[in-house]
Coordinates of C-alpha atoms in Angstrom, one line a residue:
M1 CA 13.8 36.1 -12.1
T2 CA 12.6 32.3 -12.9
F3 CA 9.5 31.1 -13.6
K4 CA 8.1 27.5 -12.9
P5 CA 4.3 26.7 -14.5
D6 CA 1.5 26.2 -12.7
S7 CA 1.5 22.2 -11.2
K8 CA -0.8 20.1 -9.6
K9 CA 0.4 17.5 -6.7
R10 CA -0.5 14.6 -6.0
R11 CA -0.3 12.8 -3.0
N12 CA -0.3 8.8 -4.0
T13 CA -2.0 6.5 -1.5
I14 CA -2.2 2.7 -1.7
C15 CA -5.7 1.3 -2.5
T16 CA -6.2 -1.6 0.1
T17 CA -7.5 -3.2 -2.5
L18 CA -3.7 -4.5 -3.5
W19 CA -3.4 -6.2 -0.2
T20 CA -6.6 -8.9 -0.8
Q21 CA -6.1 -12.5 -1.9
C22 CA -10.0 -12.2 -2.2
S23 CA -12.2 -10.7 -4.2
P24 CA -14.5 -8.6 -1.9
C25 CA -18.6 -8.8 -2.5
D26 CA -19.5 -5.9 0.4
F27 CA -23.2 -5.9 -0.8
Q28 CA -23.7 -9.5 -0.8
V29 CA -25.2 -11.3 1.7
L30 CA -24.1 -14.1 3.9
P31 CA -26.2 -17.1 3.0
F32 CA -27.3 -18.7 6.4
H33 CA -25.2 -22.3 5.9
I34 CA -22.3 -19.6 5.8
Q35 CA -23.4 -17.4 8.7
D36 CA -24.0 -20.4 10.9
N37 CA -20.8 -21.1 10.5
L38 CA -19.5 -18.2 11.1
S39 CA -21.5 -17.4 14.5
D40 CA -20.1 -21.5 15.4
A41 CA -16.3 -20.8 14.4
L42 CA -16.2 -17.6 16.6
K43 CA -18.4 -19.5 19.2
K44 CA -15.0 -22.1 19.7
L45 CA -12.7 -19.1 18.9
K46 CA -13.8 -16.8 21.7
I47 CA -14.4 -20.1 24.3
T48 CA -10.9 -21.1 24.0
T49 CA -8.0 -21.2 22.1
T50 CA -5.1 -23.7 24.2
D51 CA -8.2 -26.7 24.0
S52 CA -8.6 -26.7 20.8
T53 CA -6.6 -28.7 18.4
A54 CA -4.6 -27.6 14.9
D55 CA -6.6 -29.1 13.2
S56 CA -10.1 -27.7 14.4
L57 CA -8.2 -24.0 14.9
E58 CA -7.8 -24.6 11.3
G59 CA -11.4 -25.2 10.3
C60 CA -12.5 -22.0 12.5
L61 CA -9.7 -19.7 10.7
D62 CA -11.4 -21.6 7.1
C63 CA -14.6 -20.6 7.9
L64 CA -13.9 -17.0 8.7
L65 CA -11.8 -16.5 5.3
Q66 CA -14.6 -18.0 3.5
A67 CA -16.7 -15.3 5.1
L68 CA -14.7 -13.0 4.3
A69 CA -14.8 -13.5 0.8
Q70 CA -17.7 -13.6 0.8
N71 CA -19.1 -10.4 2.3
N72 CA -15.7 -8.5 3.8
M73 CA -17.8 -5.5 5.6
E74 CA -20.5 -7.8 7.4
T75 CA -18.1 -10.5 8.6
S76 CA -15.7 -7.8 9.8
E77 CA -18.5 -6.7 11.7
K78 CA -19.4 -9.5 13.3
I79 CA -15.8 -10.7 13.7
Q80 CA -15.6 -6.8 16.0
K81 CA -18.9 -7.8 18.2
S82 CA -17.7 -11.2 19.2
G83 CA -14.5 -9.9 20.3
V84 CA -12.3 -12.3 18.9
L85 CA -10.1 -9.5 17.9
Q86 CA -8.3 -9.8 21.3
V87 CA -8.0 -14.0 20.9
F88 CA -6.0 -13.4 17.7
A89 CA -2.6 -11.9 19.3
S90 CA -2.4 -14.9 21.0
L91 CA -2.1 -17.1 18.1
L92 CA 0.0 -14.8 16.7
M93 CA 3.5 -17.7 17.0
P94 CA 6.1 -18.1 14.5
Q95 CA 5.6 -21.4 15.3
S96 CA 2.2 -22.0 14.8
S97 CA 1.1 -23.8 11.6
C98 CA -2.4 -21.4 11.7
T99 CA -0.1 -17.9 12.1
A100 CA -0.2 -17.1 8.5
K101 CA -3.7 -17.5 8.1
V102 CA -4.6 -15.5 11.4
A103 CA -2.8 -12.7 9.2
N104 CA -4.8 -13.3 6.4
I105 CA -8.2 -12.7 8.6
I106 CA -6.5 -9.5 10.1
A107 CA -5.4 -8.2 7.0
E108 CA -9.0 -8.7 5.6
V109 CA -10.3 -7.2 8.5
A110 CA -7.9 -4.0 8.0
R111 CA -9.5 -3.5 4.8
N112 CA -12.7 -2.1 6.7
E113 CA -11.3 1.8 7.8
F114 CA -14.1 0.9 10.9
M115 CA -12.1 -2.1 12.2
R116 CA -7.9 -0.4 11.9
N117 CA -8.3 1.2 15.6
P118 CA -9.9 -2.0 17.0
C119 CA -7.0 -4.0 15.8
V120 CA -4.6 -1.7 17.2
D121 CA -6.5 -1.1 20.3
A122 CA -6.7 -5.3 20.6
G123 CA -3.3 -5.5 20.4
L124 CA -2.3 -7.0 17.3
V125 CA 0.5 -4.9 16.0
P126 CA 3.2 -5.8 18.6
P127 CA 2.6 -9.3 17.9
L128 CA 2.6 -9.2 14.1
V129 CA 5.9 -6.6 14.3
Q130 CA 7.4 -9.2 15.7
L131 CA 6.6 -12.3 13.2
L132 CA 8.6 -9.6 10.5
N133 CA 11.3 -11.4 12.1
C134 CA 10.7 -14.9 11.0
K135 CA 11.9 -16.9 8.1
D136 CA 8.5 -18.5 6.8
Q137 CA 7.6 -16.3 3.5
E138 CA 3.5 -16.8 3.5
I139 CA 3.7 -15.5 7.5
L140 CA 5.9 -12.2 6.2
L141 CA 3.5 -12.2 3.1
Q142 CA 0.2 -12.0 5.2
T143 CA 1.8 -10.4 8.1
G144 CA 2.5 -7.3 5.6
R145 CA -0.4 -7.0 4.0
A146 CA -1.8 -7.2 8.0
L147 CA 0.1 -3.6 9.0
G148 CA -0.4 -2.0 5.5
N149 CA -3.5 -2.4 5.6
I150 CA -3.7 -1.3 9.9
C151 CA -1.7 1.2 8.4
Y152 CA -3.8 2.5 5.6
D153 CA -5.4 6.4 6.4
S154 CA -4.5 5.3 9.8
H155 CA -3.0 8.1 12.6
E156 CA -3.1 5.2 15.4
G157 CA -2.4 1.9 13.2
R158 CA 1.1 4.0 11.7
N159 CA 1.9 5.0 15.6
A160 CA 1.4 1.4 16.6
V161 CA 4.2 0.2 13.9
D162 CA 6.2 2.9 14.8
H163 CA 6.5 2.5 18.8
A164 CA 6.7 -1.7 17.3
G165 CA 9.9 -0.4 15.3
G166 CA 8.2 -2.7 12.2
A167 CA 9.4 0.2 9.1
H168 CA 12.9 -1.1 10.7
I169 CA 12.8 -4.8 10.3
V170 CA 10.6 -4.0 6.9
V171 CA 13.5 -1.8 5.4
D172 CA 15.6 -4.4 6.4
H173 CA 13.9 -7.6 4.3
I174 CA 13.9 -4.7 1.5
R175 CA 17.6 -4.5 1.5
S176 CA 18.0 -8.0 1.5
L177 CA 15.3 -9.2 -0.2
C178 CA 16.0 -6.9 -3.3
S179 CA 18.3 -8.1 -5.9
K180 CA 16.6 -11.7 -5.7
T181 CA 14.0 -11.8 -8.8
D182 CA 11.9 -15.1 -8.4
P183 CA 8.2 -14.2 -8.0
A184 CA 7.7 -15.5 -4.2
S185 CA 10.4 -13.0 -3.3
E186 CA 9.2 -10.1 -5.7
K187 CA 5.7 -10.7 -4.2
L188 CA 6.9 -10.3 -1.0
L189 CA 8.7 -7.0 -1.8
T190 CA 5.5 -5.4 -3.6
V191 CA 3.9 -5.8 -0.4
F192 CA 6.5 -4.7 1.7
C193 CA 6.8 -1.8 -0.6
G194 CA 3.1 -1.0 -0.5
M195 CA 3.1 -1.4 3.8
L196 CA 5.9 1.4 4.1
M197 CA 4.0 3.3 1.9
N198 CA 1.1 3.2 3.9
Y199 CA 2.9 3.5 6.9
S200 CA 4.2 6.6 6.0
N201 CA 1.6 8.2 3.3
E202 CA 1.3 12.4 4.5
N203 CA 3.3 11.8 7.7
D204 CA 6.5 13.7 6.9
T205 CA 7.9 12.5 10.4
L206 CA 7.6 8.9 8.8
Q207 CA 8.7 10.0 5.8
S208 CA 11.5 11.2 6.9
Q209 CA 12.2 8.5 9.0
L210 CA 12.6 6.0 6.5
I211 CA 14.8 8.8 4.5
N212 CA 16.8 8.6 7.3
M213 CA 16.7 4.5 7.4
G214 CA 18.8 5.1 3.6
V215 CA 15.1 3.8 2.0
I216 CA 15.6 5.7 -0.7
P217 CA 19.1 4.0 -3.0
T218 CA 17.4 0.6 -2.3
L219 CA 13.9 1.3 -3.6
V220 CA 15.7 3.2 -6.8
K221 CA 17.6 0.0 -7.4
L222 CA 15.0 -2.6 -7.0
L223 CA 13.7 -0.5 -9.9
G224 CA 16.5 -1.1 -11.9
I225 CA 16.6 -4.7 -10.9
H226 CA 12.8 -5.5 -11.4
C227 CA 11.7 -3.3 -13.9
Q228 CA 10.0 -5.7 -15.5
N229 CA 7.9 -6.1 -12.9
A230 CA 4.8 -4.0 -13.5
A231 CA 3.0 -4.6 -9.8
L232 CA 6.7 -3.9 -8.1
T233 CA 7.4 -1.6 -10.4
E234 CA 4.0 0.7 -10.2
M235 CA 4.9 0.5 -6.0
C236 CA 8.5 1.8 -6.2
L237 CA 6.8 4.7 -8.8
V238 CA 4.1 5.2 -5.5
A239 CA 6.7 5.1 -2.9
F240 CA 9.1 7.7 -5.0
G241 CA 6.4 10.0 -5.7
N242 CA 5.5 10.2 -1.9
L243 CA 9.2 10.6 -0.6
A244 CA 10.0 13.3 -3.5
E245 CA 8.0 16.1 -1.9
L246 CA 10.7 16.2 1.0
E247 CA 13.5 18.3 1.0
S248 CA 15.8 16.2 2.3
S249 CA 14.6 13.2 0.4
K250 CA 15.6 15.0 -3.3
E251 CA 19.5 15.1 -2.0
Q252 CA 19.5 11.6 -1.7
F253 CA 17.6 10.5 -4.6
A254 CA 20.6 13.4 -6.3
Y255 CA 23.2 10.7 -5.5
T256 CA 21.3 7.8 -7.2
N257 CA 20.6 6.6 -10.8
I258 CA 17.3 7.7 -10.3
A259 CA 16.9 9.6 -13.7
E260 CA 18.7 7.4 -15.7
E261 CA 16.1 4.3 -14.3
L262 CA 13.2 6.9 -14.7
V263 CA 13.8 7.6 -17.6
K264 CA 14.5 4.7 -19.3
L265 CA 11.1 3.3 -17.6
F266 CA 9.3 6.3 -19.2
K267 CA 10.3 4.8 -22.6
K268 CA 8.7 2.4 -22.6
Q269 CA 5.5 3.0 -21.9
I270 CA 2.4 3.3 -23.8
E271 CA 0.2 3.7 -21.5
H272 CA -1.4 7.2 -20.4
D273 CA -1.7 5.8 -16.8
K274 CA 1.6 4.5 -16.4
K275 CA 3.3 7.4 -17.9
E276 CA 1.1 10.1 -15.3
M277 CA 2.3 8.1 -12.8
I278 CA 5.9 8.6 -13.8
F279 CA 5.4 11.7 -14.2
E280 CA 4.0 12.7 -10.6
V281 CA 7.4 11.0 -9.5
L282 CA 9.3 13.6 -12.2
A283 CA 7.7 16.8 -11.3
P284 CA 8.8 16.9 -7.3
L285 CA 12.2 15.8 -8.5
A286 CA 12.9 18.1 -11.0
E287 CA 12.5 20.8 -8.2
N288 CA 16.3 19.9 -7.5
D289 CA 18.7 21.7 -9.1
V290 CA 21.1 18.6 -9.4
I291 CA 18.4 16.2 -10.4
K292 CA 17.3 18.7 -13.4
L293 CA 20.7 18.3 -14.9
Q294 CA 20.4 14.5 -14.2
L295 CA 17.6 14.4 -16.1
V296 CA 18.3 16.6 -18.9
E297 CA 21.7 14.4 -19.0
A298 CA 19.8 11.2 -19.7
G299 CA 17.3 11.6 -22.2
L300 CA 14.2 13.1 -20.7
V301 CA 13.8 16.7 -22.8
E302 CA 14.0 14.3 -26.3
C303 CA 11.1 12.1 -24.9
L304 CA 8.5 15.5 -23.8
L305 CA 9.8 16.7 -27.0
E306 CA 8.2 13.6 -28.2
I307 CA 5.3 13.8 -26.7
V308 CA 4.5 17.6 -27.5
Q309 CA 5.2 16.7 -31.2
K310 CA 2.7 13.4 -30.7
T311 CA -0.2 15.3 -28.9
V312 CA -0.5 18.6 -30.0
D313 CA -2.7 18.4 -32.6
S314 CA -5.2 15.7 -31.0
D315 CA -8.0 16.5 -29.1
R316 CA -8.4 13.6 -26.6
E317 CA -8.6 14.0 -23.5
D318 CA -5.8 12.2 -22.4
D319 CA -3.6 13.6 -24.7
I320 CA -4.1 17.1 -24.0
A321 CA -3.1 16.2 -20.4
E322 CA 0.1 14.4 -21.4
L323 CA 1.0 17.6 -23.2
K324 CA 0.2 20.0 -20.5
T325 CA 2.3 18.2 -18.2
A326 CA 5.3 17.5 -20.8
S327 CA 5.2 21.0 -21.8
D328 CA 5.0 22.1 -17.8
L329 CA 7.5 19.8 -17.2
M330 CA 9.8 21.6 -19.8
V331 CA 9.5 24.6 -18.2
L332 CA 10.8 23.0 -14.9
L333 CA 13.6 21.4 -16.0
L334 CA 15.0 25.1 -17.3
L335 CA 14.5 26.4 -14.0
G336 CA 18.5 25.2 -13.3
D337 CA 20.8 27.6 -14.7
E338 CA 23.1 24.2 -15.5
S339 CA 20.1 22.2 -16.9
M340 CA 19.4 25.7 -18.5
Q341 CA 22.6 26.2 -20.2
K342 CA 23.0 23.1 -21.6
L343 CA 19.6 23.2 -23.1
F344 CA 20.4 26.4 -24.8
E345 CA 23.9 25.5 -26.5
G346 CA 24.4 29.0 -27.0
G347 CA 20.8 29.8 -29.1
K348 CA 21.5 27.0 -31.3
G349 CA 20.1 24.3 -29.5
S350 CA 17.9 21.8 -31.3
V351 CA 15.9 21.8 -27.7
F352 CA 15.7 25.9 -27.5
Q353 CA 14.9 25.9 -31.2
R354 CA 12.1 23.6 -30.6
V355 CA 11.0 25.1 -27.7
L356 CA 11.0 28.3 -29.7
S357 CA 8.5 27.2 -32.3
W358 CA 6.2 26.6 -29.5
I359 CA 5.0 30.2 -29.3
P360 CA 3.6 31.1 -32.8
S361 CA 1.4 28.0 -32.3
N362 CA -2.8 27.4 -31.8
S363 CA -2.2 25.4 -28.4
H364 CA -2.3 27.7 -25.6
Q365 CA -0.8 25.4 -23.7
L366 CA 2.5 25.6 -25.6
Q367 CA 2.2 29.5 -26.2
L368 CA 2.4 29.6 -22.4
A369 CA 4.7 27.1 -22.3
G370 CA 6.9 28.3 -25.3
A371 CA 6.9 31.8 -23.6
L372 CA 7.8 30.8 -19.7
A373 CA 10.9 28.5 -21.6
I374 CA 12.2 31.7 -22.7
A375 CA 11.7 33.5 -19.6
N376 CA 13.7 31.3 -17.8
F377 CA 16.3 31.1 -20.7
A378 CA 17.0 34.5 -20.0
R379 CA 18.3 34.5 -17.1
N380 CA 21.9 35.8 -18.0
D381 CA 23.3 38.3 -20.1
G382 CA 24.4 36.6 -22.9
N383 CA 21.8 34.7 -23.3
C384 CA 19.6 37.8 -23.5
I385 CA 21.4 39.5 -26.0
H386 CA 21.3 36.4 -28.3
M387 CA 18.0 36.6 -28.7
V388 CA 17.4 40.1 -28.7
D389 CA 19.5 40.0 -31.2
N390 CA 18.0 37.1 -33.0
G391 CA 14.5 38.1 -33.3
I392 CA 12.7 36.8 -30.1
V393 CA 11.5 40.0 -29.0
Q394 CA 8.7 40.4 -32.6
I395 CA 8.0 36.9 -31.6
L396 CA 6.8 37.7 -28.2
M397 CA 5.0 40.9 -29.5
D398 CA 3.5 38.9 -32.0
L399 CA 2.3 36.7 -29.1
L400 CA 1.0 39.2 -26.9
D401 CA -1.2 41.3 -29.6
R402 CA -3.0 37.5 -30.0
H403 CA -4.3 38.1 -26.7
V404 CA -4.7 41.6 -26.0
E405 CA -8.7 41.4 -26.0
D406 CA -9.9 38.3 -23.8
G407 CA -6.8 37.0 -24.2
N408 CA -5.5 34.1 -22.2
V409 CA -4.2 36.2 -19.1
T410 CA -1.3 33.3 -18.2
V411 CA 0.0 34.1 -21.4
Q412 CA 0.0 37.3 -21.4
H413 CA 1.8 36.9 -17.8
A414 CA 4.2 34.7 -19.7
A415 CA 5.0 36.7 -22.7
L416 CA 5.6 39.7 -20.2
S417 CA 8.1 38.3 -18.2
A418 CA 10.2 36.8 -21.1
L419 CA 10.6 40.6 -22.0
R420 CA 10.7 42.2 -19.0
N421 CA 13.8 39.7 -18.3
L422 CA 14.9 40.3 -21.6
A423 CA 15.2 43.8 -21.0
I424 CA 17.2 43.7 -18.1
P425 CA 20.6 44.1 -20.2
V426 CA 21.9 47.8 -21.1
V427 CA 22.5 46.9 -24.6
N428 CA 19.2 45.1 -25.3
K429 CA 17.0 48.5 -24.0
A430 CA 17.7 50.4 -26.9
K431 CA 16.9 47.9 -29.5
M432 CA 13.0 46.8 -27.7
L433 CA 12.1 50.5 -27.7
S434 CA 12.3 50.6 -31.2
A435 CA 11.5 47.2 -32.0
G436 CA 7.7 48.9 -30.0
V437 CA 8.0 46.6 -27.1
A438 CA 6.3 49.9 -25.3
E439 CA 3.7 49.9 -27.2
T440 CA 3.1 46.6 -27.3
V441 CA 3.2 46.6 -23.4
L442 CA 1.2 49.4 -22.8
K443 CA -2.2 48.3 -24.7
F444 CA -2.8 45.6 -21.4
L445 CA -3.0 48.8 -19.4
R446 CA -6.6 48.5 -19.5
S447 CA -6.1 44.8 -17.2
E448 CA -7.4 44.2 -14.7
M449 CA -5.5 41.4 -13.7
P450 CA -2.5 41.5 -11.1
P451 CA -0.1 39.7 -12.6
V452 CA -0.5 40.7 -15.9
Q453 CA -0.4 44.1 -13.8
F454 CA 2.4 43.3 -12.1
K455 CA 4.4 42.1 -15.2
L456 CA 3.4 45.2 -17.5
L457 CA 5.2 47.3 -15.1
G458 CA 8.3 45.7 -14.2
T459 CA 8.6 45.3 -17.8
L460 CA 8.6 49.2 -18.4
R461 CA 10.5 50.0 -15.7
M462 CA 13.4 47.7 -17.0
L463 CA 13.0 49.4 -20.5
I464 CA 13.0 53.1 -19.3
D465 CA 15.9 52.6 -17.1
A466 CA 19.2 55.2 -18.4
Q467 CA 16.9 55.7 -20.8
A468 CA 15.7 59.2 -21.2
E469 CA 13.9 60.0 -24.1
A470 CA 11.9 56.9 -23.7
A471 CA 11.1 57.6 -20.0
E472 CA 10.2 60.7 -21.1
Q473 CA 7.8 59.7 -23.6
L474 CA 6.4 57.5 -21.1
G475 CA 6.0 60.1 -18.7
K476 CA 4.1 62.1 -20.4
N477 CA 0.8 59.7 -20.7
I478 CA -1.1 61.0 -18.8
K479 CA -3.3 57.7 -19.4
L480 CA -0.3 55.6 -18.2
V481 CA 0.6 57.7 -15.5
E482 CA -3.4 58.1 -14.1
R483 CA -3.4 54.1 -14.0
L484 CA -0.4 54.0 -12.0
V485 CA -1.8 56.4 -9.8
E486 CA -4.8 53.9 -9.7
W487 CA -2.0 51.0 -8.8
C488 CA -0.3 53.2 -6.2
E489 CA -3.5 52.7 -3.9
A490 CA -4.1 48.7 -5.0
K491 CA -3.5 47.5 -1.1
D492 CA -5.2 44.5 -2.0
H493 CA -1.7 43.9 -4.2
A494 CA 1.3 44.6 -2.7
G495 CA 2.9 43.5 -5.7
V496 CA 1.2 45.9 -7.8
M497 CA 1.1 48.9 -5.8
G498 CA 5.1 48.9 -5.1
E499 CA 5.8 48.0 -8.9
S500 CA 3.5 51.1 -9.8
N501 CA 5.0 53.4 -7.3
R502 CA 8.9 52.4 -8.4
L503 CA 7.7 53.3 -12.0
L504 CA 6.5 56.4 -11.1
S505 CA 10.0 57.4 -9.6
A506 CA 12.0 56.0 -12.3
L507 CA 10.2 57.8 -14.8
I508 CA 11.5 60.5 -13.2
R509 CA 14.6 60.0 -11.8
H510 CA 15.4 58.7 -15.9
S511 CA 13.9 61.6 -17.5
K512 CA 14.9 64.3 -15.3
S513 CA 11.7 65.9 -17.1
K514 CA 9.9 69.0 -16.3
D515 CA 7.1 68.1 -18.1
V516 CA 7.0 64.5 -16.5
I517 CA 6.9 66.3 -13.2
R518 CA 4.2 68.0 -14.4
T519 CA 1.9 65.2 -15.6
I520 CA 3.1 63.0 -12.4
V521 CA 1.5 66.2 -9.4
Q522 CA -1.6 66.6 -12.3
S523 CA -2.7 63.2 -11.9
G524 CA -2.3 63.1 -8.4
G525 CA 0.9 61.3 -7.6
I526 CA 3.2 62.8 -5.2
K527 CA 1.7 61.7 -2.0
H528 CA 3.0 58.2 -3.5
L529 CA 6.2 59.3 -3.9
V530 CA 6.4 60.4 -0.7
T531 CA 4.2 57.4 1.0
M532 CA 6.9 55.1 -0.7
A533 CA 10.0 57.5 1.3
T534 CA 8.5 55.0 3.9
S535 CA 8.6 51.7 2.9
E536 CA 10.6 49.2 4.7
H537 CA 12.4 48.3 1.2
V538 CA 15.3 50.6 1.5
I539 CA 15.9 50.5 -2.2
M540 CA 12.5 51.7 -2.7
Q541 CA 12.6 54.2 0.0
N542 CA 16.1 55.7 -1.9
E543 CA 14.5 55.5 -5.2
A544 CA 11.5 57.5 -3.7
L545 CA 13.8 60.2 -2.3
V546 CA 15.8 60.6 -5.7
A547 CA 12.7 61.7 -7.1
L548 CA 11.3 63.7 -4.6
A549 CA 14.7 65.8 -5.1
L550 CA 14.3 65.9 -8.9
I551 CA 11.0 67.1 -8.4
A552 CA 12.1 70.2 -5.9
A553 CA 14.8 71.5 -7.6
L554 CA 12.7 70.9 -11.3
E555 CA 9.5 72.0 -10.4
L556 CA 9.5 73.1 -6.6
V557 CA 6.8 75.3 -7.0
T558 CA 3.9 72.9 -8.8
A559 CA 4.7 70.3 -6.1
E560 CA 4.9 72.2 -3.3
K561 CA 1.5 72.0 -2.3
D562 CA 1.4 67.9 -2.5
L563 CA 4.1 68.0 -0.9
E564 CA 2.9 70.4 1.9
N565 CA -0.3 68.1 2.3
A566 CA 1.7 64.7 1.9
Q567 CA 3.8 65.8 5.2
L568 CA 7.1 64.7 4.0
V569 CA 8.9 67.1 6.0
Q570 CA 8.0 65.7 9.4
I571 CA 8.4 62.6 7.4
L572 CA 12.5 63.4 6.7
H573 CA 13.0 64.4 10.0
R574 CA 12.0 60.9 11.1
L575 CA 14.1 59.8 8.9
L576 CA 17.3 61.0 9.9
S577 CA 16.2 60.8 13.3
D578 CA 15.4 56.9 13.2
D579 CA 19.6 55.2 14.0
R580 CA 18.3 52.4 12.0
S581 CA 17.9 54.7 8.8
A582 CA 20.1 53.6 5.8
P583 CA 22.8 55.5 5.3
E584 CA 22.1 56.4 1.8
I585 CA 18.6 57.2 3.1
K586 CA 20.2 59.8 6.1
Y587 CA 22.2 61.4 2.5
N588 CA 19.3 61.9 0.4
S589 CA 16.6 62.8 2.9
M590 CA 19.4 65.7 4.2
V591 CA 19.7 67.0 -0.2
L592 CA 16.3 67.3 -0.3
I593 CA 15.6 69.0 2.6
C594 CA 18.1 71.9 0.9
A595 CA 16.0 71.8 -1.8
L596 CA 12.9 72.2 0.0
I597 CA 13.8 74.9 2.3
G598 CA 13.9 77.0 -1.4
S599 CA 10.0 77.1 -0.6
E600 CA 8.4 79.4 1.8
P601 CA 5.9 77.6 3.3
L602 CA 8.3 73.9 3.2
Q603 CA 10.8 76.2 4.7
K604 CA 8.8 77.7 7.4
E605 CA 8.4 73.4 8.6
V606 CA 11.9 73.0 8.0
Q607 CA 12.3 75.7 10.7
S608 CA 9.4 74.7 13.3
M609 CA 10.8 71.0 13.4
A610 CA 14.8 71.7 14.7
F611 CA 16.3 69.9 11.9
L612 CA 19.8 72.0 13.2
E613 CA 19.7 70.0 16.2
V614 CA 19.1 66.6 14.2
V615 CA 21.4 67.1 11.1
S616 CA 24.4 68.2 13.8
K617 CA 24.5 65.2 15.2
L618 CA 25.6 62.8 11.9
R619 CA 28.4 65.0 11.3
S620 CA 29.9 62.8 13.7
H621 CA 28.2 59.8 11.6
E622 CA 30.6 57.2 11.0
N623 CA 29.8 57.1 7.1
K624 CA 31.9 60.0 6.0
T625 CA 29.9 60.6 3.0
V626 CA 26.9 61.1 5.4
A627 CA 29.2 63.3 7.9
Q628 CA 30.2 65.4 5.4
Q629 CA 26.4 66.4 3.7
A630 CA 25.6 67.0 7.5
S631 CA 28.6 69.6 7.6
L632 CA 26.8 71.3 4.3
T633 CA 23.2 71.3 5.5
E634 CA 24.1 72.6 8.7
Q635 CA 25.8 75.7 7.0
R636 CA 22.6 75.8 4.4
L637 CA 19.9 75.4 7.1
A638 CA 22.0 78.3 9.5
V639 CA 22.3 80.6 6.5
E640 CA 18.3 80.5 5.9
S641 CA 17.1 80.3 9.8

């Protein structure tokens, strides 16, 4: 079982202010002379564009840009009311000297949410997309800004760009410009990357479209070539953060050198915000096992350990956040089998030792991450045996002892998870029992937190597997059994309810003790075992039937009334009659029937339900073991009838 730390996913969105070339001043009122000029310009633009000279047209456009720079929102409202937006569509021609200014104006007005749909309705998107085919860099720059802002948080804008085929042209531009490092090309690349992100942000369909166009390898190459350009690097990271959420993207990322590039970039960062931006890309990518290993090989772990070391004693908010992110990401890297084993290094690796040192720390975050890391290292028998032989159990028990009274629930859950995994190998069970693990775990019986209850139950069940003495000792613990019976009714928490039933059954199966059976009968546990026999999970059905067979064989008289009240005989008849019942369920149901007829009231129930007819049909069952047991059961029933 693997464990994953809690993660806070954030979708990245490109702020429209990144697209502006003029600083907005939304709360400033337009001076009268600008208002007058704006009104005149709007009238001129609306009346005609065909008869206007280039100079007069440019003058009108300059006036609009000046007004937008002074007060973007008020000017945009006036532009919308004037009906000039429709005029702009006819001005967006590659050969016109005014085209770049028109695209700039559209980019500015589309910074306002209320203007994006009107831009779409005015038919501006198709001519803008056509402009993407021109060679003029200024036109391309302003067109990219305009389309990016129209797409920002606008379903209609994205649909229009998609329908016009804009994304495909932009991806081709990025691909062709990728290797150019002159300032103008880098500026254009930044705008185009941002436009694609506004186009696809929080839209899985459009993100998948970009992935299918092969944008990921291009963006990774872009990051490597332009790592010195802060704006373009940031845009690439935002792009990765958006795309990395999709599973299909992770497969493409795995075929690039993204791990190497991100780690290289991470090592250069000093500012918290920049590190956080890279973390937000690393977290979703690290969910892929191939990328996990690539990140480990690229040296990410050493970066994370260094962050932990630098921030562990700090009370600065940024440092606390970095500590959590770094330690959580460390745990995430251990979810991959190959990456985990590489870092374990036979239990002698420096990374393993450093993570181990987190557990006794005073930081709850490091205690949590350390315990989760141990749980993840404990995913194969070899690792588990090595860790138990080298004292890990005592470290985890000491951690739990620190959290018994009003402890941290997440730490409790993580430490119990680690102990449960460590208890899986047969050779570890006796050692862990001797170390007092059961007693430590029982201290949490009072917990009212379902996650802790669930792991507590699982740990105890693993510990007593084939350990008769421990099963008997726990099975006679009246407080434990009563708590199990209580949790067997936890209908709001199916996991806790299921584990409680399984542990109740395990106590009987592994102890084979009359005292344990009497304790369970006394606590009212029989009805839950009978209900467990009807579970949708075959393994639970089987465990219940074996436990009930032992009860019938060892303490039938004691349990007789409870078995009758729980309608066990009727349930067995149903299991044997159901063609969908697994062979082992049919077999154990017949074994149980044979044991139950030792009780007079239960025997009468068996006789009244015509079991002979059902059992005789099973003599021809395709499973030989079932067929043989059917013959034996038929003979026994015939004798008793």
